[in-house]
One Martini backbone bead per residue (centre of mass of N, CA, C, O) as a GRO file, in nm:
protein
  147
    1THR     BB    1  11.505  -0.283  -3.929
    2VAL     BB    2  11.809  -0.369  -4.122
    3VAL     BB    3  12.053  -0.623  -4.109
    4LEU     BB    4  12.311  -0.674  -4.327
    5ALA     BB    5  12.448  -0.977  -4.431
    6SER     BB    6  12.656  -1.175  -4.567
    7ALA     BB    7  12.663  -1.353  -4.880
    8SER     BB    8  12.817  -1.567  -5.093
    9GLY     BB    9  13.110  -1.459  -4.986
   10SER     BB   10  13.075  -1.177  -4.927
   11LEU     BB   11  13.131  -0.812  -4.815
   12VAL     BB   12  12.833  -0.741  -4.769
   13SER     BB   13  12.674  -0.452  -4.598
   14GLY     BB   14  12.422  -0.318  -4.362
   15LYS     BB   15  12.183  -0.046  -4.294
   16LEU     BB   16  11.823  -0.008  -4.234
   17THR     BB   17  11.533   0.183  -4.283
   18VAL     BB   18  11.188   0.124  -4.204
   19ARG     BB   19  10.894   0.302  -4.341
   20PRO     BB   20  10.607   0.434  -4.366
   21MET     BB   21  10.492   0.542  -4.716
   22GLY     BB   22  10.224   0.603  -4.843
   23ASP     BB   23  10.181   0.299  -5.038
   24GLY     BB   24  10.416   0.202  -4.829
   25VAL     BB   25  10.774   0.152  -4.815
   26HIS     BB   26  11.079   0.289  -4.677
   27LEU     BB   27  11.432   0.273  -4.770
   28THR     BB   28  11.717   0.357  -4.562
   29GLY     BB   29  12.079   0.379  -4.621
   30GLU     BB   30  12.367   0.163  -4.601
   31ILE     BB   31  12.586  -0.011  -4.845
   32GLY     BB   32  12.872  -0.222  -4.833
   33GLY     BB   33  13.105  -0.391  -5.034
   34LEU     BB   34  13.093  -0.302  -5.319
   35THR     BB   35  13.139  -0.239  -5.617
   36PRO     BB   36  13.255   0.004  -5.784
   37ASN     BB   37  13.013   0.145  -5.977
   38SER     BB   38  12.758  -0.038  -5.912
   39THR     BB   39  12.474  -0.258  -5.988
   40HIS     BB   40  12.176  -0.342  -5.779
   41ALA     BB   41  11.951  -0.549  -5.654
   42ILE     BB   42  11.649  -0.492  -5.459
   43HIS     BB   43  11.465  -0.706  -5.226
   44ILE     BB   44  11.179  -0.853  -5.115
   45HIS     BB   45  11.130  -1.139  -4.933
   46GLU     BB   46  10.917  -1.406  -4.808
   47LYS     BB   47  11.144  -1.474  -4.594
   48GLY     BB   48  11.297  -1.445  -4.259
   49ASP     BB   49  11.566  -1.629  -4.394
   50CYS     BB   50  11.946  -1.614  -4.354
   51SER     BB   51  12.090  -1.905  -4.311
   52ALA     BB   52  12.189  -1.945  -4.565
   53ALA     BB   53  12.483  -1.880  -4.737
   54ASP     BB   54  12.296  -1.778  -5.012
   55ALA     BB   55  11.989  -1.694  -4.907
   56THR     BB   56  11.764  -1.907  -5.007
   57SER     BB   57  11.584  -1.911  -4.742
   58ALA     BB   58  11.408  -1.643  -4.842
   59GLY     BB   59  11.328  -1.692  -5.110
   60GLY     BB   60  11.125  -1.527  -5.289
   61HIS     BB   61  10.954  -1.287  -5.384
   62PHE     BB   62  10.737  -1.075  -5.271
   63ASN     BB   63  10.395  -1.200  -5.371
   64PRO     BB   64  10.069  -1.168  -5.276
   65ALA     BB   65   9.934  -1.093  -5.576
   66ALA     BB   66  10.045  -1.259  -5.813
   67GLN     BB   67  10.270  -1.114  -5.987
   68PRO     BB   68  10.479  -1.014  -6.200
   69HIS     BB   69  10.771  -0.909  -6.275
   70GLY     BB   70  10.902  -0.576  -6.198
   71GLN     BB   71  10.854  -0.235  -6.186
   72ALA     BB   72  10.816  -0.004  -5.982
   73ASP     BB   73  10.556   0.206  -6.088
   74HIS     BB   74  10.557   0.010  -6.383
   75GLY     BB   75  10.332  -0.177  -6.326
   76ALA     BB   76  10.365  -0.481  -6.285
   77HIS     BB   77  10.459  -0.633  -5.959
   78HIS     BB   78  10.621  -0.702  -5.697
   79ALA     BB   79  10.610  -0.605  -5.375
   80GLY     BB   80  10.948  -0.643  -5.359
   81ASP     BB   81  10.998  -0.446  -5.566
   82MET     BB   82  11.282  -0.242  -5.665
   83ASP     BB   83  11.512  -0.030  -5.723
   84ASN     BB   84  11.815   0.012  -5.798
   85LEU     BB   85  12.145   0.017  -5.700
   86VAL     BB   86  12.430   0.258  -5.656
   87ALA     BB   87  12.761   0.268  -5.642
   88ASN     BB   88  13.021   0.412  -5.557
   89ALA     BB   89  13.373   0.447  -5.549
   90GLU     BB   90  13.353   0.291  -5.248
   91GLY     BB   91  13.104   0.080  -5.256
   92VAL     BB   92  12.862   0.277  -5.174
   93ALA     BB   93  12.509   0.260  -5.092
   94LYS     BB   94  12.248   0.484  -5.113
   95VAL     BB   95  11.950   0.440  -4.971
   96ASP     BB   96  11.627   0.500  -5.167
   97ALA     BB   97  11.354   0.310  -5.127
   98HIS     BB   98  11.048   0.163  -5.277
   99ALA     BB   99  10.752  -0.012  -5.158
  100SER     BB  100  10.463  -0.092  -5.307
  101GLY     BB  101  10.170  -0.226  -5.141
  102VAL     BB  102  10.271  -0.219  -4.843
  103THR     BB  103  10.325  -0.315  -4.499
  104LEU     BB  104  10.407  -0.232  -4.146
  105GLY     BB  105  10.248  -0.433  -3.998
  106GLY     BB  106   9.944  -0.623  -3.880
  107GLY     BB  107   9.933  -0.902  -4.072
  108ALA     BB  108   9.888  -0.871  -4.351
  109PRO     BB  109   9.952  -1.006  -4.656
  110ASN     BB  110  10.139  -0.718  -4.710
  111ASP     BB  111  10.344  -0.776  -4.488
  112VAL     BB  112  10.705  -0.710  -4.418
  113ALA     BB  113  10.733  -0.811  -4.151
  114GLY     BB  114  10.990  -1.060  -4.119
  115ARG     BB  115  11.138  -1.010  -4.373
  116ALA     BB  116  11.349  -1.003  -4.649
  117VAL     BB  117  11.653  -0.850  -4.753
  118ILE     BB  118  11.806  -0.835  -5.083
  119VAL     BB  119  12.124  -0.834  -5.230
  120HIS     BB  120  12.245  -0.825  -5.551
  121ALA     BB  121  12.495  -0.868  -5.802
  122SER     BB  122  12.282  -0.757  -5.994
  123PRO     BB  123  12.071  -0.610  -6.201
  124ASP     BB  124  11.753  -0.533  -6.269
  125ASP     BB  125  11.568  -0.588  -6.570
  126TYR     BB  126  11.236  -0.592  -6.524
  127LYS     BB  127  11.166  -0.884  -6.708
  128SER     BB  128  11.269  -1.131  -6.589
  129GLN     BB  129  11.146  -1.455  -6.495
  130PRO     BB  130  11.113  -1.396  -6.139
  131THR     BB  131  11.409  -1.198  -6.097
  132GLY     BB  132  11.562  -1.008  -6.316
  133ASN     BB  133  11.857  -1.124  -6.335
  134ALA     BB  134  12.023  -1.065  -6.032
  135GLY     BB  135  12.148  -1.305  -5.906
  136ALA     BB  136  12.323  -1.316  -5.647
  137ARG     BB  137  12.334  -1.324  -5.289
  138LEU     BB  138  12.512  -1.081  -5.097
  139ALA     BB  139  12.256  -0.991  -4.899
  140CYS     BB  140  12.093  -1.035  -4.556
  141GLY     BB  141  11.781  -0.915  -4.402
  142VAL     BB  142  11.568  -0.848  -4.144
  143ILE     BB  143  11.258  -0.723  -4.077
  144LYS     BB  144  11.240  -0.508  -3.785
  145THR     BB  145  11.046  -0.418  -3.530
  146GLY     BB  146  10.986  -0.216  -3.230
  147ARG     BB  147  10.782  -0.450  -3.082
   0.00000   0.00000   0.00000
């Protein structure tokens, strides 16, 4: 699970479930406190540390294969890159996101357990390096396994 707490003075929070699926992990759940009808980047970041007020303590995007930033399942991308979230008229985003090429648990170099999930202020443009021009970090939570 991932419990997302607000960062950078936002009111964004939520809870996600992470489970192995296909070639990676799948994230489902809800994130609230977003601007109604807005689009936001969501990424897995390299460190499971949300202690900084602006969540910069989570480091950069999780990228064990040293790839350029991009869109998941559309060529080269960071292991932590996922498709953008879209909030509804109430400012709630239903999360149904997939990170390919990663594992959950086991300690391999591509293991996402113990790493952070970040929701950003802006959409990912899938082009700008190294972050997709996704803006401030609105929420941060650590991927915790049931073990």
